[in-house]
Short mmCIF file of C-alpha atoms in Angstrom, two decimals:
data_model
loop_
_atom_site.label_atom_id
_atom_site.label_comp_id
_atom_site.label_asym_id
_atom_site.label_seq_id
_atom_site.Cartn_x
_atom_site.Cartn_y
_atom_site.Cartn_z
CA MET A 1 0.00 0.00 0.00
CA ARG A 2 2.79 2.44 0.93
CA SER A 3 4.62 1.53 -2.28
CA SER A 4 1.49 2.23 -4.33
CA LYS A 5 0.98 5.61 -2.68
CA PHE A 6 4.65 6.48 -3.19
CA LEU A 7 4.47 5.61 -6.89
CA SER A 8 1.28 7.65 -7.33
CA SER A 9 2.88 10.62 -5.60
CA LEU A 10 6.04 10.26 -7.68
CA LEU A 11 4.01 10.07 -10.89
CA LEU A 12 2.08 13.21 -9.98
CA THR A 13 5.32 15.05 -9.18
CA LEU A 14 6.81 14.05 -12.52
CA LEU A 15 3.66 15.07 -14.37
CA CYS A 16 3.62 18.44 -12.64
CA ALA A 17 7.30 18.93 -13.47
CA PHE A 18 6.52 18.07 -17.08
CA SER A 19 3.60 20.51 -16.95
CA ALA A 20 5.79 23.34 -15.72
CA HIS A 21 8.26 22.65 -18.52
CA SER A 22 5.72 22.25 -21.31
CA GLN A 23 3.14 24.72 -19.99
CA THR A 24 0.50 22.00 -20.28
CA PRO A 25 -1.57 21.82 -17.08
CA VAL A 26 -2.06 18.52 -15.30
CA ALA A 27 -5.54 18.22 -13.84
CA GLU A 28 -7.02 15.38 -11.81
CA VAL A 29 -9.63 14.60 -9.20
CA ARG A 30 -8.24 12.85 -6.13
CA GLU A 31 -8.97 12.31 -2.46
CA HIS A 32 -8.25 15.23 -0.15
CA LEU A 33 -9.36 15.44 3.49
CA GLY A 34 -12.06 12.82 3.06
CA GLY A 35 -13.49 13.68 -0.34
CA PRO A 36 -12.73 14.03 -4.06
CA ILE A 37 -11.24 17.41 -5.00
CA LEU A 38 -10.07 18.96 -8.26
CA PHE A 39 -6.30 19.47 -8.45
CA ILE A 40 -4.59 21.61 -11.08
CA ASP A 41 -0.81 21.26 -11.29
CA GLY A 42 -0.78 19.70 -7.83
CA ARG A 43 -2.83 22.45 -6.16
CA PRO A 44 -6.37 21.92 -4.85
CA HIS A 45 -9.09 23.95 -6.55
CA SER A 46 -12.64 24.58 -5.33
CA ALA A 47 -14.05 23.88 -8.83
CA PHE A 48 -16.19 27.00 -8.42
CA SER A 49 -16.63 28.17 -11.99
CA THR A 50 -19.03 29.64 -14.52
CA MET A 51 -20.69 28.52 -17.75
CA THR A 52 -22.68 30.32 -20.44
CA TYR A 53 -24.44 29.74 -23.76
CA ARG A 54 -24.01 33.39 -24.75
CA PRO A 55 -20.36 34.41 -24.39
CA GLN A 56 -19.86 38.11 -23.70
CA LEU A 57 -16.61 39.79 -22.76
CA SER A 58 -18.33 42.04 -20.22
CA ASP A 59 -19.78 39.02 -18.38
CA TYR A 60 -16.42 37.29 -18.33
CA GLN A 61 -14.71 40.39 -16.98
CA GLU A 62 -17.12 40.97 -14.11
CA LEU A 63 -16.96 37.30 -13.07
CA ALA A 64 -13.17 37.22 -13.30
CA ASP A 65 -13.06 40.37 -11.17
CA ILE A 66 -14.75 38.55 -8.27
CA GLY A 67 -12.17 35.76 -8.32
CA ILE A 68 -13.66 33.09 -10.59
CA ASP A 69 -10.74 31.48 -12.43
CA LEU A 70 -12.37 28.47 -14.11
CA PHE A 71 -14.58 29.13 -17.13
CA CYS A 72 -16.71 26.73 -19.18
CA PHE A 73 -18.16 27.36 -22.63
CA SER A 74 -19.97 25.41 -25.34
CA THR A 75 -18.18 23.96 -28.32
CA SER A 76 -18.34 20.84 -30.49
CA SER A 77 -15.87 18.43 -32.00
CA ASP A 78 -18.38 17.59 -34.75
CA HIS A 79 -22.01 18.80 -34.57
CA PRO A 80 -23.98 20.00 -31.54
CA PHE A 81 -27.55 18.67 -31.42
CA TYR A 82 -28.55 21.99 -29.85
CA PRO A 83 -27.72 25.41 -31.36
CA PHE A 84 -25.32 26.47 -28.61
CA ALA A 85 -22.18 26.10 -30.72
CA ALA A 86 -21.19 25.95 -34.37
CA ASP A 87 -20.44 22.80 -36.34
CA ALA A 88 -16.76 21.88 -36.31
CA TRP A 89 -17.07 18.96 -38.74
CA ILE A 90 -18.39 20.77 -41.79
CA GLY A 91 -17.76 18.08 -44.39
CA PRO A 92 -15.72 14.95 -45.10
CA GLU A 93 -12.19 15.82 -44.01
CA GLU A 94 -13.27 19.45 -43.47
CA TYR A 95 -13.02 21.03 -40.03
CA ASP A 96 -13.61 24.53 -38.69
CA TYR A 97 -12.49 25.36 -35.15
CA SER A 98 -12.72 29.14 -35.55
CA GLN A 99 -15.58 29.53 -33.07
CA LEU A 100 -13.79 27.36 -30.52
CA ASP A 101 -10.68 29.51 -30.87
CA GLU A 102 -12.70 32.71 -30.60
CA ARG A 103 -14.54 31.59 -27.47
CA ALA A 104 -11.42 30.39 -25.68
CA ARG A 105 -9.50 33.57 -26.46
CA GLN A 106 -12.43 35.74 -25.43
CA VAL A 107 -12.30 34.26 -21.92
CA LEU A 108 -8.55 34.79 -21.73
CA GLU A 109 -8.91 38.37 -22.92
CA ALA A 110 -10.96 38.99 -19.78
CA SER A 111 -8.68 36.94 -17.52
CA PRO A 112 -5.39 35.67 -19.03
CA GLU A 113 -4.57 33.37 -16.09
CA THR A 114 -7.92 31.63 -15.88
CA TRP A 115 -8.47 27.93 -16.57
CA LEU A 116 -10.75 26.57 -19.30
CA LEU A 117 -13.10 23.57 -19.20
CA PRO A 118 -14.92 23.32 -22.57
CA ARG A 119 -18.28 21.57 -22.78
CA VAL A 120 -17.93 19.50 -25.94
CA ASN A 121 -21.20 18.55 -27.61
CA VAL A 122 -21.12 15.45 -29.79
CA ALA A 123 -23.80 14.26 -32.22
CA ALA A 124 -23.64 13.94 -36.03
CA PRO A 125 -23.94 16.56 -38.77
CA GLY A 126 -26.70 16.23 -41.33
CA TRP A 127 -24.33 15.44 -44.18
CA TRP A 128 -22.91 12.49 -42.21
CA LEU A 129 -26.39 11.14 -41.48
CA ASP A 130 -27.19 11.47 -45.20
CA LEU A 131 -24.13 9.36 -46.00
CA HIS A 132 -25.01 6.78 -43.32
CA PRO A 133 -28.83 6.53 -43.15
CA ASP A 134 -28.74 3.16 -41.38
CA GLU A 135 -26.94 4.78 -38.41
CA VAL A 136 -29.82 7.19 -37.66
CA CYS A 137 -31.89 6.59 -34.52
CA VAL A 138 -35.37 5.25 -35.35
CA TYR A 139 -38.43 5.58 -33.11
CA SER A 140 -41.24 3.11 -32.47
CA ASP A 141 -43.51 4.69 -35.10
CA GLY A 142 -40.83 4.22 -37.76
CA SER A 143 -39.84 7.88 -37.93
CA ASN A 144 -36.29 9.15 -37.53
CA LEU A 145 -37.01 12.72 -36.42
CA GLU A 146 -36.69 13.99 -32.86
CA LEU A 147 -39.86 16.11 -32.58
CA SER A 148 -39.55 19.86 -32.08
CA ARG A 149 -39.26 21.15 -28.53
CA ASP A 150 -37.38 23.98 -26.89
CA TYR A 151 -34.33 24.71 -29.06
CA VAL A 152 -34.69 21.79 -31.48
CA GLN A 153 -36.66 21.69 -34.71
CA ASP A 154 -37.46 18.24 -36.13
CA GLN A 155 -33.99 16.74 -36.32
CA ARG A 156 -32.27 13.40 -36.82
CA ALA A 157 -29.85 11.92 -34.32
CA PRO A 158 -27.29 9.11 -34.53
CA SER A 159 -28.05 5.83 -32.83
CA MET A 160 -25.92 5.60 -29.70
CA ALA A 161 -25.46 1.93 -30.57
CA SER A 162 -23.74 2.81 -33.84
CA GLY A 163 -20.11 1.75 -33.83
CA LEU A 164 -19.51 3.85 -36.94
CA TRP A 165 -20.77 6.96 -35.14
CA ARG A 166 -18.80 6.21 -31.98
CA ASP A 167 -15.61 5.81 -33.98
CA SER A 168 -16.21 9.15 -35.69
CA VAL A 169 -16.77 10.87 -32.34
CA LYS A 170 -13.53 9.49 -30.92
CA GLU A 171 -11.59 10.49 -34.01
CA ASN A 172 -13.05 13.99 -33.94
CA LEU A 173 -12.40 14.41 -30.22
CA GLY A 174 -8.78 13.51 -30.82
CA ARG A 175 -8.51 15.90 -33.75
CA MET A 176 -10.04 18.72 -31.69
CA ILE A 177 -7.66 18.08 -28.78
CA ASP A 178 -4.69 18.16 -31.16
CA HIS A 179 -5.91 21.51 -32.43
CA ILE A 180 -6.41 22.91 -28.92
CA GLU A 181 -2.99 21.82 -27.69
CA ALA A 182 -1.37 23.50 -30.68
CA GLN A 183 -2.98 26.85 -29.80
CA ASP A 184 -1.81 29.55 -27.41
CA TYR A 185 -4.82 28.88 -25.15
CA GLY A 186 -4.10 25.14 -24.96
CA LYS A 187 -1.97 25.68 -21.86
CA ARG A 188 -5.08 26.88 -19.99
CA VAL A 189 -7.35 23.90 -20.78
CA ILE A 190 -7.70 21.50 -17.84
CA GLY A 191 -10.28 19.06 -19.15
CA TYR A 192 -13.36 18.29 -21.19
CA HIS A 193 -17.04 17.99 -20.32
CA ILE A 194 -18.49 15.55 -22.88
CA ALA A 195 -22.17 16.19 -23.64
CA SER A 196 -24.77 14.56 -25.88
CA GLY A 197 -28.33 13.29 -25.90
CA ILE A 198 -31.41 15.26 -24.94
CA THR A 199 -30.61 18.70 -23.46
CA GLU A 200 -26.92 17.73 -23.66
CA GLU A 201 -27.51 15.58 -20.57
CA TRP A 202 -27.21 12.07 -22.00
CA MET A 203 -30.91 11.26 -21.93
CA TYR A 204 -31.63 8.98 -24.86
CA TRP A 205 -32.98 10.51 -28.03
CA GLY A 206 -36.75 11.02 -28.02
CA PHE A 207 -37.00 10.97 -24.26
CA GLN A 208 -38.57 14.38 -23.62
CA SER A 209 -40.84 14.19 -26.66
CA ASN A 210 -42.21 10.82 -25.47
CA GLN A 211 -40.76 8.99 -28.47
CA LEU A 212 -39.52 5.47 -27.85
CA ALA A 213 -36.09 4.58 -29.29
CA ASP A 214 -34.09 2.81 -30.71
CA TYR A 215 -35.31 0.69 -33.64
CA SER A 216 -32.37 1.39 -35.96
CA LYS A 217 -30.28 -1.41 -37.44
CA PRO A 218 -27.36 -0.73 -35.06
CA GLY A 219 -29.83 -0.55 -32.18
CA ILE A 220 -31.30 -3.96 -32.97
CA THR A 221 -27.89 -5.55 -33.53
CA ALA A 222 -26.51 -4.13 -30.29
CA PHE A 223 -29.55 -5.35 -28.34
CA ARG A 224 -29.03 -8.87 -29.67
CA ASP A 225 -25.35 -8.73 -28.72
CA TRP A 226 -26.29 -7.48 -25.26
CA LEU A 227 -28.73 -10.38 -24.82
CA ARG A 228 -26.08 -12.86 -25.96
CA GLU A 229 -23.63 -11.48 -23.40
CA LYS A 230 -26.24 -11.68 -20.62
CA TYR A 231 -27.88 -15.06 -21.30
CA ARG A 232 -25.15 -16.97 -23.22
CA THR A 233 -27.53 -19.53 -24.77
CA ASP A 234 -30.82 -19.36 -26.65
CA THR A 235 -32.29 -21.86 -24.19
CA VAL A 236 -31.75 -19.55 -21.23
CA LEU A 237 -33.19 -16.61 -23.20
CA GLN A 238 -36.28 -18.65 -24.07
CA ASP A 239 -36.81 -19.67 -20.45
CA VAL A 240 -36.43 -16.14 -19.08
CA TRP A 241 -38.59 -14.51 -21.74
CA GLY A 242 -41.15 -17.30 -21.66
CA GLU A 243 -40.93 -17.51 -25.45
CA PRO A 244 -39.90 -20.87 -26.94
CA SER A 245 -39.03 -19.35 -30.33
CA ALA A 246 -36.77 -16.56 -29.02
CA THR A 247 -33.18 -16.58 -30.27
CA PHE A 248 -30.29 -14.15 -30.21
CA ALA A 249 -30.38 -14.03 -34.01
CA THR A 250 -34.04 -13.00 -34.22
CA ALA A 251 -34.77 -11.03 -31.01
CA GLU A 252 -36.43 -7.69 -31.73
CA VAL A 253 -36.73 -4.46 -29.81
CA PRO A 254 -40.11 -4.62 -28.01
CA ASN A 255 -42.72 -2.52 -29.78
CA ALA A 256 -44.52 0.43 -28.17
CA THR A 257 -47.43 -1.73 -27.01
CA TRP A 258 -45.06 -4.00 -25.10
CA ARG A 259 -43.06 -1.11 -23.66
CA ASN A 260 -46.12 0.82 -22.49
CA ARG A 261 -47.80 -2.12 -20.78
CA MET A 262 -48.08 -2.52 -17.03
CA ASP A 263 -48.81 -6.00 -15.72
CA HIS A 264 -49.43 -5.43 -12.01
CA GLY A 265 -50.33 -1.87 -11.09
CA ILE A 266 -47.37 0.20 -12.22
CA PHE A 267 -45.06 -2.81 -12.53
CA LEU A 268 -44.00 -5.17 -15.26
CA ASN A 269 -44.17 -8.87 -14.48
CA PRO A 270 -40.69 -10.23 -15.29
CA ILE A 271 -42.17 -13.60 -16.16
CA GLN A 272 -44.33 -12.03 -18.87
CA SER A 273 -42.40 -8.88 -19.79
CA MET A 274 -38.71 -9.58 -19.22
CA ARG A 275 -37.97 -8.56 -22.82
CA VAL A 276 -39.07 -5.02 -21.86
CA VAL A 277 -37.04 -5.02 -18.65
CA ASP A 278 -34.03 -6.16 -20.63
CA TYR A 279 -34.50 -3.43 -23.18
CA ASN A 280 -34.76 -0.73 -20.52
CA LEU A 281 -31.49 -1.94 -19.02
CA PHE A 282 -29.87 -2.20 -22.45
CA LEU A 283 -30.78 1.38 -23.34
CA SER A 284 -29.01 2.70 -20.23
CA ASP A 285 -26.01 0.51 -20.94
CA MET A 286 -25.77 2.03 -24.43
CA VAL A 287 -25.68 5.55 -22.99
CA ALA A 288 -23.14 4.56 -20.33
CA ASP A 289 -20.97 2.80 -22.91
CA CYS A 290 -20.89 5.95 -25.07
CA ILE A 291 -19.88 8.10 -22.11
CA SER A 292 -17.18 5.63 -21.06
CA GLU A 293 -15.83 5.14 -24.56
CA PHE A 294 -15.54 8.86 -25.25
CA ALA A 295 -14.05 9.61 -21.83
CA ARG A 296 -11.45 6.89 -22.33
CA ALA A 297 -10.57 8.32 -25.75
CA VAL A 298 -9.95 11.75 -24.21
CA LYS A 299 -7.87 10.28 -21.37
CA GLU A 300 -5.73 8.33 -23.83
CA LYS A 301 -5.29 11.31 -26.13
CA THR A 302 -4.21 13.58 -23.25
CA ASN A 303 -2.09 10.94 -21.48
CA GLY A 304 -4.36 11.23 -18.46
CA THR A 305 -3.47 14.87 -17.81
CA LYS A 306 -7.01 16.28 -18.18
CA VAL A 307 -10.19 15.74 -16.21
CA VAL A 308 -13.22 14.35 -18.03
CA GLY A 309 -16.85 14.43 -16.97
CA ALA A 310 -20.47 14.16 -18.07
CA PHE A 311 -24.03 14.86 -17.02
CA TYR A 312 -25.60 11.64 -15.71
CA GLY A 313 -27.66 9.86 -13.09
CA TYR A 314 -30.80 12.04 -12.82
CA LEU A 315 -32.66 9.29 -11.02
CA LEU A 316 -34.34 11.63 -8.52
CA GLU A 317 -35.42 14.30 -10.98
CA ILE A 318 -36.49 12.98 -14.36
CA ALA A 319 -40.17 13.00 -13.35
CA TRP A 320 -40.03 16.76 -12.97
CA HIS A 321 -40.80 16.95 -16.69
CA HIS A 322 -43.49 14.26 -16.19
CA HIS A 323 -41.46 11.80 -18.19
CA ALA A 324 -40.78 8.31 -17.00
CA ILE A 325 -37.41 6.94 -16.00
CA PRO A 326 -37.26 3.58 -17.90
CA PRO A 327 -36.37 4.91 -21.39
CA SER A 328 -34.19 7.75 -20.12
CA GLY A 329 -30.84 5.98 -20.36
CA HIS A 330 -29.93 7.05 -16.82
CA LEU A 331 -30.14 3.72 -14.97
CA ALA A 332 -26.49 2.63 -15.32
CA ILE A 333 -25.19 4.69 -12.40
CA ASP A 334 -23.32 1.83 -10.75
CA LYS A 335 -21.55 1.07 -14.03
CA LEU A 336 -20.24 4.62 -14.54
CA LEU A 337 -19.29 5.06 -10.88
CA ARG A 338 -16.59 2.47 -11.43
CA ASP A 339 -15.14 3.91 -14.63
CA PRO A 340 -11.60 5.24 -14.00
CA SER A 341 -11.77 7.45 -17.11
CA LEU A 342 -14.43 9.69 -15.55
CA ASP A 343 -13.49 12.29 -12.95
CA PHE A 344 -16.67 14.27 -12.42
CA PHE A 345 -20.41 14.10 -12.97
CA SER A 346 -22.94 16.86 -13.00
CA SER A 347 -26.59 17.88 -12.95
CA PRO A 348 -28.53 21.04 -12.27
CA SER A 349 -29.94 21.45 -8.80
CA SER A 350 -33.44 20.01 -8.48
CA TYR A 351 -36.02 22.03 -10.41
CA GLY A 352 -38.91 20.66 -8.40
CA ALA A 353 -38.26 22.63 -5.21
CA ARG A 354 -36.78 26.00 -6.04
CA PRO A 355 -39.17 28.61 -4.58
CA PRO A 356 -37.72 30.75 -1.78
CA GLY A 357 -39.07 29.95 1.66
CA THR A 358 -40.87 26.72 0.82
CA GLY A 359 -38.19 25.19 -1.40
CA PHE A 360 -34.92 23.42 -0.73
CA SER A 361 -31.67 22.57 -2.48
CA ILE A 362 -30.93 18.98 -3.39
CA PHE A 363 -28.99 17.32 -6.18
CA MET A 364 -30.61 15.11 -8.81
CA SER A 365 -28.61 11.97 -8.16
CA LEU A 366 -27.20 9.62 -5.54
CA THR A 367 -24.25 11.87 -4.83
CA GLU A 368 -22.77 10.07 -1.85
CA SER A 369 -22.15 7.03 -4.03
CA PHE A 370 -20.35 9.23 -6.55
CA ARG A 371 -18.26 10.75 -3.75
CA ARG A 372 -17.39 7.35 -2.27
CA HIS A 373 -16.07 6.26 -5.67
CA GLY A 374 -13.83 9.30 -5.97
CA LYS A 375 -16.00 11.22 -8.43
CA LEU A 376 -16.40 14.96 -7.96
CA TRP A 377 -20.00 16.13 -8.17
CA MET A 378 -20.36 19.41 -10.08
CA ASP A 379 -23.54 21.34 -9.36
CA GLU A 380 -24.94 23.29 -12.30
CA ASN A 381 -26.35 26.29 -10.45
CA ASP A 382 -28.81 27.57 -13.03
CA TYR A 383 -31.10 29.34 -10.57
CA ARG A 384 -33.12 31.93 -12.48
CA GLY A 385 -32.60 35.10 -10.49
CA PHE A 386 -34.23 38.48 -10.92
CA LEU A 387 -32.06 39.34 -13.94
CA ALA A 388 -33.04 36.18 -15.86
CA LYS A 389 -35.91 37.89 -17.65
CA ASP A 390 -36.06 35.20 -20.34
CA ALA A 391 -36.56 32.37 -17.82
CA LYS A 392 -39.49 29.98 -18.06
CA PRO A 393 -41.80 29.77 -15.01
CA GLN A 394 -41.20 26.04 -14.51
CA HIS A 395 -37.50 26.71 -13.93
CA GLY A 396 -38.18 28.65 -10.73
CA TYR A 397 -37.71 32.31 -11.71
CA VAL A 398 -37.71 34.80 -8.81
CA GLU A 399 -38.45 38.49 -9.23
CA THR A 400 -36.39 40.30 -6.60
CA LEU A 401 -32.74 40.75 -5.75
CA ASP A 402 -33.27 39.68 -2.13
CA GLU A 403 -34.89 36.42 -3.24
CA THR A 404 -32.03 35.84 -5.66
CA LEU A 405 -29.42 36.38 -2.95
CA ALA A 406 -31.24 33.99 -0.60
CA LEU A 407 -31.52 31.23 -3.20
CA HIS A 408 -27.82 31.37 -3.99
CA TRP A 409 -26.92 31.17 -0.29
CA ARG A 410 -29.16 28.14 0.07
CA GLU A 411 -27.57 26.47 -2.94
CA LEU A 412 -24.07 27.22 -1.69
CA GLY A 413 -24.88 25.51 1.61
CA ASN A 414 -25.83 22.34 -0.24
CA VAL A 415 -22.65 22.48 -2.33
CA LEU A 416 -20.26 23.07 0.58
CA THR A 417 -21.80 20.48 2.89
CA HIS A 418 -21.56 17.79 0.21
CA GLY A 419 -18.04 18.57 -0.96
CA ALA A 420 -19.23 19.45 -4.45
CA GLY A 421 -17.95 21.82 -7.09
CA MET A 422 -20.25 24.25 -8.89
CA TRP A 423 -20.60 26.43 -11.92
CA TRP A 424 -22.84 29.46 -11.92
CA PHE A 425 -24.75 29.04 -15.17
CA ASN A 426 -24.93 32.49 -16.74
CA MET A 427 -27.11 30.87 -19.37
CA TRP A 428 -28.08 33.75 -21.65
CA GLY A 429 -25.73 36.34 -20.20
CA GLY A 430 -26.23 39.17 -17.76
CA TRP A 431 -27.78 37.02 -15.03
CA TYR A 432 -25.29 38.21 -12.40
CA SER A 433 -24.74 41.83 -13.48
CA ASP A 434 -25.72 43.46 -10.20
CA PRO A 435 -23.24 44.91 -7.65
CA ARG A 436 -24.82 43.27 -4.59
CA LEU A 437 -25.11 39.89 -6.28
CA LEU A 438 -21.52 40.02 -7.51
CA GLU A 439 -20.33 41.05 -4.05
CA GLN A 440 -22.10 38.04 -2.54
CA MET A 441 -20.65 35.72 -5.19
CA GLU A 442 -17.17 37.05 -4.43
CA THR A 443 -17.68 36.04 -0.80
CA MET A 444 -18.85 32.63 -1.97
CA VAL A 445 -15.74 32.15 -4.09
CA GLU A 446 -13.62 32.79 -1.00
CA LEU A 447 -15.71 30.36 1.05
CA GLY A 448 -15.12 27.74 -1.62
CA LYS A 449 -11.37 28.19 -1.21
CA GLU A 450 -11.59 28.02 2.59
CA ASN A 451 -13.67 24.85 2.32
CA LEU A 452 -10.77 23.09 0.61
CA GLU A 453 -8.99 22.75 3.94
CA LEU A 454 -12.00 21.42 5.86
CA ASP A 455 -12.86 17.76 6.42
CA LYS A 456 -14.93 16.45 3.50
CA ASP A 457 -16.12 13.23 5.08
CA SER A 458 -19.87 12.94 5.60
CA THR A 459 -21.25 13.21 9.13
CA ALA A 460 -24.65 11.82 8.14
CA GLU A 461 -26.13 9.03 10.25
CA VAL A 462 -29.06 8.54 7.86
CA ALA A 463 -28.78 6.83 4.48
CA VAL A 464 -31.39 7.04 1.74
CA VAL A 465 -30.88 4.02 -0.53
CA VAL A 466 -32.24 3.85 -4.09
CA ASP A 467 -31.86 1.04 -6.61
CA PRO A 468 -31.08 2.63 -10.01
CA LEU A 469 -32.08 -0.56 -11.82
CA SER A 470 -35.57 -0.89 -10.32
CA PRO A 471 -37.25 1.55 -12.78
CA ALA A 472 -36.47 -0.95 -15.54
CA TYR A 473 -39.40 -2.95 -14.16
CA LEU A 474 -41.92 -0.18 -14.91
CA GLY A 475 -43.92 0.58 -18.03
CA ALA A 476 -42.08 2.99 -20.33
CA MET A 477 -44.47 5.89 -19.79
CA GLU A 478 -45.23 5.21 -16.13
CA THR A 479 -44.53 8.33 -14.08
CA LEU A 480 -46.03 7.47 -10.69
CA HIS A 481 -42.82 5.89 -9.37
CA SER A 482 -40.79 8.80 -10.70
CA ILE A 483 -43.11 11.42 -9.22
CA GLY A 484 -42.96 9.53 -5.93
CA LEU A 485 -39.19 9.92 -5.85
CA LEU A 486 -39.63 13.61 -6.60
CA GLN A 487 -41.99 14.02 -3.66
CA TYR A 488 -39.88 11.94 -1.30
CA LYS A 489 -37.03 14.38 -1.78
CA GLU A 490 -38.95 17.09 0.03
CA THR A 491 -39.44 14.79 3.01
CA TRP A 492 -35.75 13.93 3.08
CA ALA A 493 -34.66 17.53 2.68
CA LYS A 494 -36.86 18.79 5.50
CA PHE A 495 -36.62 16.12 8.18
CA GLY A 496 -33.91 18.00 10.04
CA ALA A 497 -30.93 15.67 9.85
CA PRO A 498 -28.13 15.26 7.31
CA PHE A 499 -28.52 12.25 5.02
CA ASP A 500 -26.53 10.53 2.31
CA LEU A 501 -27.90 9.24 -1.00
CA LEU A 502 -26.52 5.81 -1.98
CA THR A 503 -27.16 3.20 -4.64
CA LEU A 504 -28.48 -0.13 -3.39
CA HIS A 505 -25.40 -1.86 -4.83
CA ASP A 506 -23.06 0.34 -2.80
CA TYR A 507 -25.12 -0.17 0.34
CA CYS A 508 -24.99 -3.94 -0.09
CA GLU A 509 -21.24 -3.75 -0.74
CA GLY A 510 -20.73 -2.36 2.76
CA LEU A 511 -20.83 1.40 2.22
CA GLY A 512 -23.90 1.60 4.46
CA ASN A 513 -22.37 0.13 7.61
CA ARG A 514 -21.81 3.52 9.26
CA TYR A 515 -25.48 4.59 9.31
CA LYS A 516 -27.92 4.35 12.21
CA MET A 517 -31.01 4.74 10.03
CA VAL A 518 -31.66 3.56 6.49
CA VAL A 519 -34.58 4.66 4.32
#
């Protein structure tokens, strides 16, 4: 054990020495005083940062002036599904990184010594989908268009099961990283936030428009391979599915009627509907495999010197949009927790409980399990304060400065007490352009730094345990279970004692031994 720690320390020292020589920062997440912390060139960092969809020099300058020195911005290594960045892959063997360069340099114009953490959106440009029509995600009605909502007009998406698409993403990520590291701003980039799926948050295509995926050729082939890996023989598959004619070679994705059925109340009967349970689990595995594969590609390309993260694990929140959990792709939490290529995970704070006074701050996932596995949780603080005039009511907009100040204090308390990082999401710009708000945020930045030297270990004596796989046993459009989780959160948040959120797998593996009460 001592030898292993010595070698790790020696490796970090050598990497930092290399960094100082080459001006390439070495970033990692590692244990510090009982919890995972971001380190940049061997120094702990609070991971307090900012993100925006509308880059403006004036916003960057005022946020840099209050001490924020980690900035995130949208870009793409190929094509963003949402219009928050320009296409980089503009044709076969044609690439355009001019917007990426402009956005990175704009941040550094405001603050030359700041660090950069680009959010890299990956999907597939229209010309690529035209060349590879079989790789396009197909929905249960036979269509291949993600229906219009929010920022998306009817649009095609690549099947996440497509090996051809995955290979193109990895190649384009590598090409983009080569470009970045050849630029003057490359020495300020500490990592990459890989984003895809619905709302960039790795929910499977069609999820928020209530479209069931994925009936594409790659989707069917991958499902059959997944079944073969799980059951090994056709005989076992036939027994479990209760279908004498089932084979790995002929198994199909369950149709919408199968996936929407409920056998006993809200539940599927695994004796009758195991094919649906299997498909729900498969869909999440496909999402998790994409995240892992792309993260590993970035780690290999950067020789492990950059942090990599993703949105994932919204088990406690998905029902906020009145969508069901089973087809979301977010059930494979335990799988991603154990992936060494991933350093951080993120979600917004819960949307379901934001009002001042009656609301509360809570994350969307089982964050203690992430922490126990050495993953930094990054809170996307997208609270719509009094300057967010373009906010939608369902996102919790408040109308006064005092309410805005109070909400940010409440959110900070949740972040600090759970050892999380955070970015203030200046979504459309100008959300923080008020002297009192900026003064408060400056104090918060300092508190984040002070918190680095405090014990990060949890003091909770209560554990709330959730099985991420259990929603696979629900009908695809069943929301009662999901809404129940949403409502339970208020009870947990207001019962007056600290609590930890764990996966059932982690609890059964012994991570729950310290608790006096388990829910």
